[in-house]
CSV table of C-alpha atoms and ligand atoms in Angstrom, one decimal:
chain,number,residue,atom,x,y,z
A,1,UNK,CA,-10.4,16.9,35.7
A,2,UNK,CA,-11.7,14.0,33.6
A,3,UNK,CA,-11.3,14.3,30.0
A,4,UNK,CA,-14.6,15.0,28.4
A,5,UNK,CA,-15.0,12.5,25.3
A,6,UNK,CA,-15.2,13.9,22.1
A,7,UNK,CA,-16.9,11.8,18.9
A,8,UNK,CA,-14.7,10.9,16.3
A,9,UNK,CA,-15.0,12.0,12.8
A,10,UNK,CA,-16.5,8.5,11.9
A,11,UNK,CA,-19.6,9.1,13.8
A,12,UNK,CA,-19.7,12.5,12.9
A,13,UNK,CA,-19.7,11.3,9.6
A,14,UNK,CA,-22.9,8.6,10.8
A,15,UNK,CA,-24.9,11.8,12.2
A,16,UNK,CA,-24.9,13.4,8.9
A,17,UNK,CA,-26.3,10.8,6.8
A,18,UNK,CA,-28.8,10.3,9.3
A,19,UNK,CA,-29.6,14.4,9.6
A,20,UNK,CA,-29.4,13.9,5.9
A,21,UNK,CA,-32.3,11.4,5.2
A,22,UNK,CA,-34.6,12.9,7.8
A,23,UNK,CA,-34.1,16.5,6.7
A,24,UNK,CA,-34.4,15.3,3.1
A,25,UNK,CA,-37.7,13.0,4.4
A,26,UNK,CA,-39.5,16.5,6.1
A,27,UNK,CA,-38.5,18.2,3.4
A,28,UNK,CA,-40.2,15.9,0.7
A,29,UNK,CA,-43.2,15.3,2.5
A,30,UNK,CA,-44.4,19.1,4.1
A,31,UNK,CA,-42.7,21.3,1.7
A,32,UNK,CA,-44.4,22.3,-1.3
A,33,UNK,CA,-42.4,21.4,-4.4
A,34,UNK,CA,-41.3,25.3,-5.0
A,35,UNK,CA,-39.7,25.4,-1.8
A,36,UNK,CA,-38.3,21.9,-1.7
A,37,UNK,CA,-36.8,22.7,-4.9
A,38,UNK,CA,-35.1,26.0,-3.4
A,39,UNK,CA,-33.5,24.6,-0.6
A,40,UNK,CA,-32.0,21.8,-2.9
A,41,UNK,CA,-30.4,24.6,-4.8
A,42,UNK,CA,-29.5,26.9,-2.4
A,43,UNK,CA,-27.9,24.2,0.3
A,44,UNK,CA,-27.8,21.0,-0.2
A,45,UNK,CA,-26.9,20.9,-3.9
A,46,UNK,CA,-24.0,23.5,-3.0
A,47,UNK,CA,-22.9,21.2,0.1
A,48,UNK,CA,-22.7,18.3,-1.6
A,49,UNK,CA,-20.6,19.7,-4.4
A,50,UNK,CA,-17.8,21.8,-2.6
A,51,UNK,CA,-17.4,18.2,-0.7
A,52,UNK,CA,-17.3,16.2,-3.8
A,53,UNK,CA,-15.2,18.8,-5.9
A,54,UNK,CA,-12.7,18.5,-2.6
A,55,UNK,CA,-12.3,14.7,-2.4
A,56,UNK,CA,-12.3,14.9,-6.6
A,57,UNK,CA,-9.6,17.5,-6.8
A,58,UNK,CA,-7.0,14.9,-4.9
A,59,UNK,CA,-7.6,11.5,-6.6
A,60,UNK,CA,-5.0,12.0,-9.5
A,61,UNK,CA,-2.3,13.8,-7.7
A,62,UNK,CA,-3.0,10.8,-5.0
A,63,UNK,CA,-2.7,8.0,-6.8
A,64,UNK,CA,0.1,9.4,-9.1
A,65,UNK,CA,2.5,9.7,-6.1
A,66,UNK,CA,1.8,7.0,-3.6
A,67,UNK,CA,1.7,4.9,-6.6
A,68,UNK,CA,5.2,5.3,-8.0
A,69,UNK,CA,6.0,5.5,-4.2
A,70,UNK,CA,4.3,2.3,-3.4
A,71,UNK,CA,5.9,0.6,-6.9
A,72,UNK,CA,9.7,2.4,-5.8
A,73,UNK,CA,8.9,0.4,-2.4
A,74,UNK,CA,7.8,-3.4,-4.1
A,75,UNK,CA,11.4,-2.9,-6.5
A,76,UNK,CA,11.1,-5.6,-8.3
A,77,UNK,CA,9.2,-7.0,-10.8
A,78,UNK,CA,8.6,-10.5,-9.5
A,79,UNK,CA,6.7,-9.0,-6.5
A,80,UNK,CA,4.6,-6.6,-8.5
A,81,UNK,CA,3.7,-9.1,-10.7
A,82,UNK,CA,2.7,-11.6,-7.7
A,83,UNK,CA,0.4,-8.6,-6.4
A,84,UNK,CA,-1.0,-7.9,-9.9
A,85,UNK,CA,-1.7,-11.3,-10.0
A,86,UNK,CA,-3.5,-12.0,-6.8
A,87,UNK,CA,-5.7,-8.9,-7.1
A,88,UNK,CA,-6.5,-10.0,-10.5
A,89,UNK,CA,-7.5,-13.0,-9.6
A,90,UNK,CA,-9.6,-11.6,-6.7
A,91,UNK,CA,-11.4,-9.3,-9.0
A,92,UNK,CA,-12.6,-11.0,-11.6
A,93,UNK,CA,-13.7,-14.0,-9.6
A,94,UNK,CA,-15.8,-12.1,-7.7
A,95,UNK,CA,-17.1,-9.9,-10.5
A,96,UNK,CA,-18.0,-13.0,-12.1
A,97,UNK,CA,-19.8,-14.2,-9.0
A,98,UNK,CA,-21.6,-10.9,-8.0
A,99,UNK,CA,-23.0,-11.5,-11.8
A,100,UNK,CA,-24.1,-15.2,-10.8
A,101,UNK,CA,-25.5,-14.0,-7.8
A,102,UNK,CA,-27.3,-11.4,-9.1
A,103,UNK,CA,-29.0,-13.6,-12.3
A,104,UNK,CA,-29.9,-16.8,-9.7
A,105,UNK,CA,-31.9,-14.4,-7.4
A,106,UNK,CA,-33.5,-12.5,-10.5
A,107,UNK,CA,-34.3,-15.8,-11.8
A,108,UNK,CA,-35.8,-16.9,-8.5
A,109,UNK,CA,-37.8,-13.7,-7.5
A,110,UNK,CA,-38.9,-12.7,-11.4
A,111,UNK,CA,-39.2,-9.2,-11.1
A,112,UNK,CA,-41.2,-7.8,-13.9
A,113,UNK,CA,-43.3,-10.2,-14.9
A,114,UNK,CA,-46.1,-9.6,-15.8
A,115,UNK,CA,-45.7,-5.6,-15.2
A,116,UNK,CA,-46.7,-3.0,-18.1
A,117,UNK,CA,-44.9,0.3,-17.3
A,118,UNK,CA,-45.1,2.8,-19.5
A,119,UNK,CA,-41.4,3.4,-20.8
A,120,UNK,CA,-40.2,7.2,-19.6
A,121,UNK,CA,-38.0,9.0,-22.0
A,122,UNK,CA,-35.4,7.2,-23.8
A,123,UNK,CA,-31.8,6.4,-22.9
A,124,UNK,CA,-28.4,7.0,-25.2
A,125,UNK,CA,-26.7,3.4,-25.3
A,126,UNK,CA,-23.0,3.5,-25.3
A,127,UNK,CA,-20.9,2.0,-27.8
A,128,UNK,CA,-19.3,-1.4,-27.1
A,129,UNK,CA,-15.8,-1.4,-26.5
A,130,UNK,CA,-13.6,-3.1,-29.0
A,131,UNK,CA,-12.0,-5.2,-27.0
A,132,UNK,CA,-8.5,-4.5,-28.3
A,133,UNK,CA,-9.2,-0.8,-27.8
A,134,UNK,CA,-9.0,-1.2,-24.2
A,135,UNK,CA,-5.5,-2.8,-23.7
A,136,UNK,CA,-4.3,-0.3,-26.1
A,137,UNK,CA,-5.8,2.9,-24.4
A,138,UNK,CA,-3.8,1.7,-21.0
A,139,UNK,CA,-0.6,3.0,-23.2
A,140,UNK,CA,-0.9,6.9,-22.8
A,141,UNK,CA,0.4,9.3,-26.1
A,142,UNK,CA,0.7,12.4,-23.2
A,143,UNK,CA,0.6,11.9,-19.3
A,144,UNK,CA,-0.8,15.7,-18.7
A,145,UNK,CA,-3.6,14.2,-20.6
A,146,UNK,CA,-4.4,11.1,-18.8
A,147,UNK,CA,-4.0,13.1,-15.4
A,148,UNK,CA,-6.2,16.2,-16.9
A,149,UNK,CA,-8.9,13.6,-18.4
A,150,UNK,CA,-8.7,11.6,-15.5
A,151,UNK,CA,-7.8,8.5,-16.9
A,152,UNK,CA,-7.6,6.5,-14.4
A,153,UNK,CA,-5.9,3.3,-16.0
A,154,UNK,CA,-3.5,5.8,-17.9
A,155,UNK,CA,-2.4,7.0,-14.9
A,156,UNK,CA,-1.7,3.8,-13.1
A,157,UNK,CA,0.8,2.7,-15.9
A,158,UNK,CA,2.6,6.0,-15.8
A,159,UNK,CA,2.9,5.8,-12.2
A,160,UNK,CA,4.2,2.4,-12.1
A,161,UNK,CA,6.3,2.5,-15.1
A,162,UNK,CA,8.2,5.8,-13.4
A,163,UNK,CA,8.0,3.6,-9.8
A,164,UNK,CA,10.0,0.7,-11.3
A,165,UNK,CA,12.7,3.0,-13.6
A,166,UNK,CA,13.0,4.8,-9.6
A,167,UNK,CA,13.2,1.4,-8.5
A,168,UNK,CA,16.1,0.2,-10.7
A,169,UNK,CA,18.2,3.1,-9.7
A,170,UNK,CA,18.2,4.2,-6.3
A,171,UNK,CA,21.0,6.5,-6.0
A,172,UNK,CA,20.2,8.9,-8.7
A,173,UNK,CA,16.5,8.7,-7.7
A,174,UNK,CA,17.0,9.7,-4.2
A,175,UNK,CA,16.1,13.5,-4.5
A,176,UNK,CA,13.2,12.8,-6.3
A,177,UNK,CA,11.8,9.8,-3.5
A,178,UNK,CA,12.5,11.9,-0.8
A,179,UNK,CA,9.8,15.2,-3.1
A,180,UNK,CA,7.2,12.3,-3.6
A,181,UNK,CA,7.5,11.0,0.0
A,182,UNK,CA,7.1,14.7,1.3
A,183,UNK,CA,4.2,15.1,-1.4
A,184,UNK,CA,2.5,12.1,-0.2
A,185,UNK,CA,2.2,13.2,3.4
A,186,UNK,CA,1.1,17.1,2.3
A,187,UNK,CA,-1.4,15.0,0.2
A,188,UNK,CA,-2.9,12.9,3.0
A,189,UNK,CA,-2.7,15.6,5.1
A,190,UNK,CA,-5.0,17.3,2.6
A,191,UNK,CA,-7.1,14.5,2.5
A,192,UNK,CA,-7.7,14.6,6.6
A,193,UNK,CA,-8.7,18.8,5.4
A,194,UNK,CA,-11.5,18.0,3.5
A,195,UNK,CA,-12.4,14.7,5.4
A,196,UNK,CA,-13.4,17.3,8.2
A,197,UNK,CA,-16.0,18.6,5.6
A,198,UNK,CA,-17.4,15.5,5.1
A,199,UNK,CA,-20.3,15.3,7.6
A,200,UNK,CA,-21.6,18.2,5.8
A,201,UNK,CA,-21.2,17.0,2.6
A,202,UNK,CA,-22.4,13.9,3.2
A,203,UNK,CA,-25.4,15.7,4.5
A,204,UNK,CA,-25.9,17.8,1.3
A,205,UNK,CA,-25.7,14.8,-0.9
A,206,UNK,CA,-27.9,12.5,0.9
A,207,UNK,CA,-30.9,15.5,1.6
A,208,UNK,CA,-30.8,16.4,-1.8
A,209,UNK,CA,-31.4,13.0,-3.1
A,210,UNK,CA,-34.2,12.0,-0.6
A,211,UNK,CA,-35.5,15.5,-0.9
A,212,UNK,CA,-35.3,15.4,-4.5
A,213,UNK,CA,-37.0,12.1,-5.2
A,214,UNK,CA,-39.0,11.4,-2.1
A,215,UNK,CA,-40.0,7.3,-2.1
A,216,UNK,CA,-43.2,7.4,-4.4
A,217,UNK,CA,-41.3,6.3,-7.4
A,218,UNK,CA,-40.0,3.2,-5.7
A,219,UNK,CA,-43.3,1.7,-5.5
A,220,UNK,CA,-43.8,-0.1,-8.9
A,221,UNK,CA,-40.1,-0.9,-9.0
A,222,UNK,CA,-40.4,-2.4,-5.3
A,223,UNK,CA,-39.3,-6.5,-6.5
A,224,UNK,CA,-36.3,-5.0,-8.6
A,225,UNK,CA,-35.4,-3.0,-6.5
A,226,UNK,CA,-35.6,-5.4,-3.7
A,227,UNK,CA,-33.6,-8.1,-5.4
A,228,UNK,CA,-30.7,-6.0,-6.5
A,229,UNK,CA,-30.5,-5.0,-2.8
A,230,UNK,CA,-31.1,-8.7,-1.6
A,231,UNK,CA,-28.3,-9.6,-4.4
A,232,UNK,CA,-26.0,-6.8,-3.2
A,233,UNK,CA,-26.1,-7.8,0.9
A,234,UNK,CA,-25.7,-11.8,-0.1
A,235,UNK,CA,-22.2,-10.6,-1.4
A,236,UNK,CA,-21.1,-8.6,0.5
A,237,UNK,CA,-22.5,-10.3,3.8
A,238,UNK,CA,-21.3,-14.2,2.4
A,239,UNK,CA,-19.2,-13.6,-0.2
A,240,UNK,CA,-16.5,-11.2,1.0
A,241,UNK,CA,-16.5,-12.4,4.6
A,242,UNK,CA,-15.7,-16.2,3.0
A,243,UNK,CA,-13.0,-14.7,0.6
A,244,UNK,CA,-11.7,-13.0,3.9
A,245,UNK,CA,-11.9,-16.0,6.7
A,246,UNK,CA,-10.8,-18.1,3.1
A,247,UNK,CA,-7.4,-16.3,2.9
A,248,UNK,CA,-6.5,-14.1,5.6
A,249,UNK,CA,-8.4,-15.9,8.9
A,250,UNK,CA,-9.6,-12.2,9.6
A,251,UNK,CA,-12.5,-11.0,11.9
A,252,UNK,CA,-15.7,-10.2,8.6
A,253,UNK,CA,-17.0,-7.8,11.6
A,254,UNK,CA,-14.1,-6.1,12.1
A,255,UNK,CA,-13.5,-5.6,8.5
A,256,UNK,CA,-16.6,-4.3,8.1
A,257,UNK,CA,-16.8,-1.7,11.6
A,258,UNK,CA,-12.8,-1.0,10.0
A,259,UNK,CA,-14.0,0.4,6.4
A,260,UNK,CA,-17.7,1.5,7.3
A,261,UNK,CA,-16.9,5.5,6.8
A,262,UNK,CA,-15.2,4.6,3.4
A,263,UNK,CA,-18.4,3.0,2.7
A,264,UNK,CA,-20.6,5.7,3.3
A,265,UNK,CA,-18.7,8.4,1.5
A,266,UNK,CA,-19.1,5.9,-1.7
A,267,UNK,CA,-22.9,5.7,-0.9
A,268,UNK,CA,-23.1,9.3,-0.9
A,269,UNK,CA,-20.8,10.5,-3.6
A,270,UNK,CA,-22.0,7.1,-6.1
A,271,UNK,CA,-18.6,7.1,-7.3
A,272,UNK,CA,-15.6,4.9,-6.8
A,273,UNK,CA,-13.1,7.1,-8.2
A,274,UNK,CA,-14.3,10.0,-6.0
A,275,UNK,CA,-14.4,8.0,-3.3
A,276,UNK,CA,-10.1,7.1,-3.6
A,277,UNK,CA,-8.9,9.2,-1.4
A,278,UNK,CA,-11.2,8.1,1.5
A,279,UNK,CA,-10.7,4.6,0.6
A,280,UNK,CA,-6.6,4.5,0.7
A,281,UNK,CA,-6.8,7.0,3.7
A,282,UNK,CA,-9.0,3.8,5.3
A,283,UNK,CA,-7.0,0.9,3.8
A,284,UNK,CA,-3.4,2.9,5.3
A,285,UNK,CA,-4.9,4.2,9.1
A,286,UNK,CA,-8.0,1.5,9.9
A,287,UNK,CA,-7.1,-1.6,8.6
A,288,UNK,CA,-3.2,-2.0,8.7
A,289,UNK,CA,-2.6,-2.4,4.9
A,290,UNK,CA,0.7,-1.0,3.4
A,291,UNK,CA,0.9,1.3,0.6
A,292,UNK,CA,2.7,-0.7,-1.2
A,293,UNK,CA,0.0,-2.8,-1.8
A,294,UNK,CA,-3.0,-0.4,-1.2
A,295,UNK,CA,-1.6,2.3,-3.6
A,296,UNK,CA,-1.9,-0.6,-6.5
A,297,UNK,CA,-5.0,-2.2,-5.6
A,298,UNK,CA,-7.5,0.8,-4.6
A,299,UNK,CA,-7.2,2.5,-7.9
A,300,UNK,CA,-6.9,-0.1,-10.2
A,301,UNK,CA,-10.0,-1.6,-8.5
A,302,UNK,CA,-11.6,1.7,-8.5
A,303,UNK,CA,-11.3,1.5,-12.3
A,304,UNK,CA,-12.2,-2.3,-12.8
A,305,UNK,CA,-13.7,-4.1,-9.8
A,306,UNK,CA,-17.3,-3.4,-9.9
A,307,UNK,CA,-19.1,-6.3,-8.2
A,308,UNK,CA,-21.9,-4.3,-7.1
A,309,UNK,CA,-23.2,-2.6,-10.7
A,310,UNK,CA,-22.4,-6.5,-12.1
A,311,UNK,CA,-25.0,-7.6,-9.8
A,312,UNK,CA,-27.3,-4.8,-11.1
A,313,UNK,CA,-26.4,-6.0,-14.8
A,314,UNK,CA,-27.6,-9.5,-13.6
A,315,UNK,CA,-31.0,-8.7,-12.2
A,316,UNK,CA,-31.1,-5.4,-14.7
A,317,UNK,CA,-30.9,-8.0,-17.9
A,318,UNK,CA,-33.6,-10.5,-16.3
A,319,UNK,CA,-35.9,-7.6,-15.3
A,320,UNK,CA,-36.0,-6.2,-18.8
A,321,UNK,CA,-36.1,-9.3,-20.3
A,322,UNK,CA,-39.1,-10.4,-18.0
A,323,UNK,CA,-40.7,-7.0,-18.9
A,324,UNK,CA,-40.6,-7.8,-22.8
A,325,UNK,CA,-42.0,-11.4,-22.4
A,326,UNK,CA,-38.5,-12.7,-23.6
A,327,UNK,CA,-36.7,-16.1,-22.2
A,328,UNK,CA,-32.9,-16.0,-21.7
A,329,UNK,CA,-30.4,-18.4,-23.0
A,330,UNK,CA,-27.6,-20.2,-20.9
A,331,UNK,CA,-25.6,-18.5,-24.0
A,332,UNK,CA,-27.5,-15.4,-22.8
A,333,UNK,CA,-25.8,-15.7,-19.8
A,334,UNK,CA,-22.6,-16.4,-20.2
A,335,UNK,CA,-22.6,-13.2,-23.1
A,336,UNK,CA,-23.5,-11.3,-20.1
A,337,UNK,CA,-21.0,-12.2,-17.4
A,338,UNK,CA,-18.5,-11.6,-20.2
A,339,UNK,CA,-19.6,-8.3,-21.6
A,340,UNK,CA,-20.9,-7.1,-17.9
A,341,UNK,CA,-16.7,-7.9,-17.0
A,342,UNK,CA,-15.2,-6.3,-20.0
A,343,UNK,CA,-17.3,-3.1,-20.0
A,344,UNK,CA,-16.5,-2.4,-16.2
A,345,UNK,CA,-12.7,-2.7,-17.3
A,346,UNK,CA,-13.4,-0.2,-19.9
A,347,UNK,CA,-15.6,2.6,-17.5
A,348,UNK,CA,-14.3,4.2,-14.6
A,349,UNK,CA,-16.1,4.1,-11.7
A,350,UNK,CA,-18.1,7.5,-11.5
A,351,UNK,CA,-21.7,8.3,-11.1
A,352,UNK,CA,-24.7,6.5,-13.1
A,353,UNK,CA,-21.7,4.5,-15.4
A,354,UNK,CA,-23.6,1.3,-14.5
A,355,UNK,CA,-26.3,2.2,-16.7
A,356,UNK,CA,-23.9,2.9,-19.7
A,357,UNK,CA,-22.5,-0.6,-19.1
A,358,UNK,CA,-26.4,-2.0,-19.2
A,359,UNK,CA,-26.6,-0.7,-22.3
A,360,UNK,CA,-23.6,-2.2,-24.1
A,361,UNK,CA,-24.6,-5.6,-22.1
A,362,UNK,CA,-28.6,-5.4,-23.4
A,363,UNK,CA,-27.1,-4.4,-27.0
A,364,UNK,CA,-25.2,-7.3,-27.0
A,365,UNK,CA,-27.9,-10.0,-26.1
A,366,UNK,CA,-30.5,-8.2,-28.1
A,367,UNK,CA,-32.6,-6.9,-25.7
A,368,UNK,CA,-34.4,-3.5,-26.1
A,369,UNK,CA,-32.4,-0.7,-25.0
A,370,UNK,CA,-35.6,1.3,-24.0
A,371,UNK,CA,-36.1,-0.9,-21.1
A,372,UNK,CA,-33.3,0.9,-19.2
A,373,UNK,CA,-35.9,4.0,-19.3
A,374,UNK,CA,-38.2,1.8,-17.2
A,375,UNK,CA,-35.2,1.7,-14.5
A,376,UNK,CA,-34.0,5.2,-14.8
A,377,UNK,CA,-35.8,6.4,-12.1
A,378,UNK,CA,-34.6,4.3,-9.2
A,379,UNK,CA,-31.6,4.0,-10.1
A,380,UNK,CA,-30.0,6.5,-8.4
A,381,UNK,CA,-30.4,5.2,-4.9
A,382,UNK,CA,-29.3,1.7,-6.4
A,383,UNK,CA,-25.9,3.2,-7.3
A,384,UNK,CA,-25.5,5.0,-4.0
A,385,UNK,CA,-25.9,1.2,-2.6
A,386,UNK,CA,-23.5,-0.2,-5.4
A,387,UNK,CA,-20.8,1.8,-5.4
A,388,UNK,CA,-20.6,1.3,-1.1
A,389,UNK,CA,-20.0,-2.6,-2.6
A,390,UNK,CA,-17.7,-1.6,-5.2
A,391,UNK,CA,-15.4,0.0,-2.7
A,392,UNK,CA,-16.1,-3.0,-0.1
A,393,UNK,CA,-14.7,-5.6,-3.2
A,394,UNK,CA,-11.8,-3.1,-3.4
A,395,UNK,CA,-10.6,-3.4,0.1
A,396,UNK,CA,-11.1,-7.0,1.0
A,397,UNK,CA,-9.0,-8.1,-2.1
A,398,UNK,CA,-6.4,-5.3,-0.8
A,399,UNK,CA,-7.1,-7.1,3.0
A,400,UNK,CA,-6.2,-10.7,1.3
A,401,UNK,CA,-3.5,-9.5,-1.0
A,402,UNK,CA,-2.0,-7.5,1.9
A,403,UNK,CA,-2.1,-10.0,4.0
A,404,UNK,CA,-0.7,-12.7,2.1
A,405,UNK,CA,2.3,-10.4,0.9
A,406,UNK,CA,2.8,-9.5,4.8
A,407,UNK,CA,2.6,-6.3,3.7
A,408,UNK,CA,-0.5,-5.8,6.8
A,409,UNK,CA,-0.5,-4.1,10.2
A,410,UNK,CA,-2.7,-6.9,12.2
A,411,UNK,CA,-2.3,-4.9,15.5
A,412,UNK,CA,-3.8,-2.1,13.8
A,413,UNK,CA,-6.9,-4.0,11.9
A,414,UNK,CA,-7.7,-5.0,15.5
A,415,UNK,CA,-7.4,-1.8,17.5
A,416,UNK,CA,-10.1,-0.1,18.9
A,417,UNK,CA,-8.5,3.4,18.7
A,418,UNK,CA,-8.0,4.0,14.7
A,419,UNK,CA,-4.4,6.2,14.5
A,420,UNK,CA,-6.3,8.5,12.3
A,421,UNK,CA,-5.3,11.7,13.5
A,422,UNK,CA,-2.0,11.2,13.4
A,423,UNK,CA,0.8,14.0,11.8
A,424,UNK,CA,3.5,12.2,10.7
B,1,LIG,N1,-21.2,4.5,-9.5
B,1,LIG,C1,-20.5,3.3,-9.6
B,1,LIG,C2,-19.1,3.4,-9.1
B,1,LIG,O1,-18.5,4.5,-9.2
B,1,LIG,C3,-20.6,2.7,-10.9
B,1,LIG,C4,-22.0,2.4,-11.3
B,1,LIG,O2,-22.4,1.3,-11.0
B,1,LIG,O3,-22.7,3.2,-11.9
B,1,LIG,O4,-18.5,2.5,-8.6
């Protein structure tokens, strides 16, 4: 009998963003508000969350052990410090690149000008990080904290200070290796669980947003919008596939068709750090990097490498500042690529943090806070679309750095059948 063809969870995963915006789409535009509002609360809200409280409820127990694993594995110093160094470098060139590209096109376009919209509600600016403050932080006082808090950057340096002292004695460390190498398949394993929910989830999250906000309150922001969006596709589409042909002499396409399901789990979830476990699960069975490498670069770039809300920081400040009537400075500019870089060092990569970020960068350069009240409203969608970037940034660099550290699987970025069901 021939074997009937089943789809993959990928496509699964397709249908129900699809399902998701059209549901959400009927929804907005026949159902009176009462009713729209009901289903939101009653299905997709709920959906949405049990998926995003699954993926959530593994990132620190994740990273934690194939961390240290993945540190145990590298041994010695030199090497980590090569890797540290190449995905680095990687990051903040390309952060500070995503910023350029995001001012020239603002510049270009001028969103805002000559637009009066009345300012909705006001927005709570965060506090600028003292710059010190941040290194220092790294340094936990209690590791249940940093792993209860969720502090991401806290949690890296616990898990690759205990990865080298494992490292640097192999015999006594034995027992424990062979725990965390147990602990790391029961945790992927886990991962593949609630992976099988996502289709759902990704459902919930998407109806309720589309269902939620409809597309009315796009209109006015229509040029902003536009050039964030214009600003995010020129990097990813140019800029990554460069860095990639640059370095590694990979297929762009095939990077791209490799981490698409990664990609949409950020777009739906808008975070990074929720995203993890997708995004290692992606890096280790669809494009062939090793967890040596991945288990370092993923969350650290989680954490740091936000190329997509640095591009919204880029047209953000020229919107605001074309709003106000006020001209920028080349000093301006350089204020912002620094400030936009040190505050996404200092902010984990969860839902809506760009904004806080905008805040500390308009503070900074003097612009009125109030003019992230005129953005509020779309911005939502625009982190759905940033975060997919963020995570895209994430996995070339671990593509390049993997690559270069022959720590890669080339056979496997070029298969056509992913191994992603695999047990063992
Ligand atoms: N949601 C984004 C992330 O998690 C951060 C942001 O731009 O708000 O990567």
């Amino acid at each position: 009998m021939p074997q009937r063809k089943t789809l993959g969870l990928t496509a699964w995963i397709l249908i129900g963003l699809g399902a998701g915006i059209i549901v959400g789409l009927i929804q907005y535009l026949l159902l009176p508000k009462e009713a729209n509002e009901v289903i939101i609360k009653w299905v997709h809200d709920p959906l949405g969350r049990i998926f995003l409280n699954g993926i959530r409820l593994l990132v620190v127990p994740l990273v934690l052990v194939s961390l240290t694993l993945g540190t145990a594995a590298i041994g010695d110093l030199n090497k980590l410090g090569r890797i540290g160094g190449k995905t680095m470098g990687i990051y903040l060139s390309t952060t500070a690149i995503a910023i350029t590209i995001g001012f020239t096109l603002a510049s270009l376009i001028r969103p805002g000008t000559g637009l009066s919209i009345p300012i909705e509600g006001g927005f709570e600016g965060g506090q600028s990080p003292f710059m010190m403050d941040i290194f220092v932080n790294i340094v936990p006082t209690n590791p249940f904290r940093a792993m209860v808090e969720g502090e991401m950057l806290q949690v890296i340096f616990v898990a690759i200070m205990a990865g080298l002292a494992i490292a640097s004695m192999p015999n006594r460390s034995k027992p424990l290796v062979k725990v965390l190498e147990s602990a790391d398949h029961i945790i992927q394993k886990m991962v593949g669980m609630i992976m099988l929910f996502a289709p759902i989830g990704v459902f919930g999250l998407i109806a309720e947003v589309i269902a939620g906000e409809g597309l009315a309150v796009f209109v006015p922001l229509l040029k902003y919008m536009g050039c964030v969006v214009g600003a995010l596709f020129i990097h990813a589409f140019i800029i990554y596939p460069a860095y990639l042909f640059m370095f590694t002499k990979l297929n762009p396409i095939r990077f791209f068709a490799n981490i698409y399901p990664a990609m949409i789990v950020a777009f739906s979830t808008s975070s990074s750090n929720a995203s993890l476990p997708v995004t290692m699960s992606v890096a280790e069975k669809r494009l062939g990097a090793k967890e040596s490498v991945y288990s370092f670069t993923l969350p650290l770039g989680a954490t740091i490498n936000m190329d997509g809300t640095a591009i919204m920081q880029g047209v953000a400040t020229v919107f605001i500042a074309n709003v106000y009537g006020i001209d920028l400075t080349i000093g301006n500019f350089l204020s912002v690529v620094l400030m936009a870089t040190l505050a996404s060092i200092g902010t984990a990569g969860v839902p809506g943090v760009g904004l806080i970020m905008l805040s500390m960068v308009l503070a900074e350069i003097g612009l009125p806070l109030e003019g992230i009240g005129i953005i509020l409203g779309v911005d939502r969608l625009l982190d759905m679309t940033r975060t997919a970037i963020n995570i895209s940034g994430d996995l070339m660099a671990t593509t390049v750095v993997a690559k270069s550290e022959n720590e890669f699987d080339e056979e496997l970025f070029y298969a056509k059948n992913k191994r992603e069901d695999e047990d063992e």
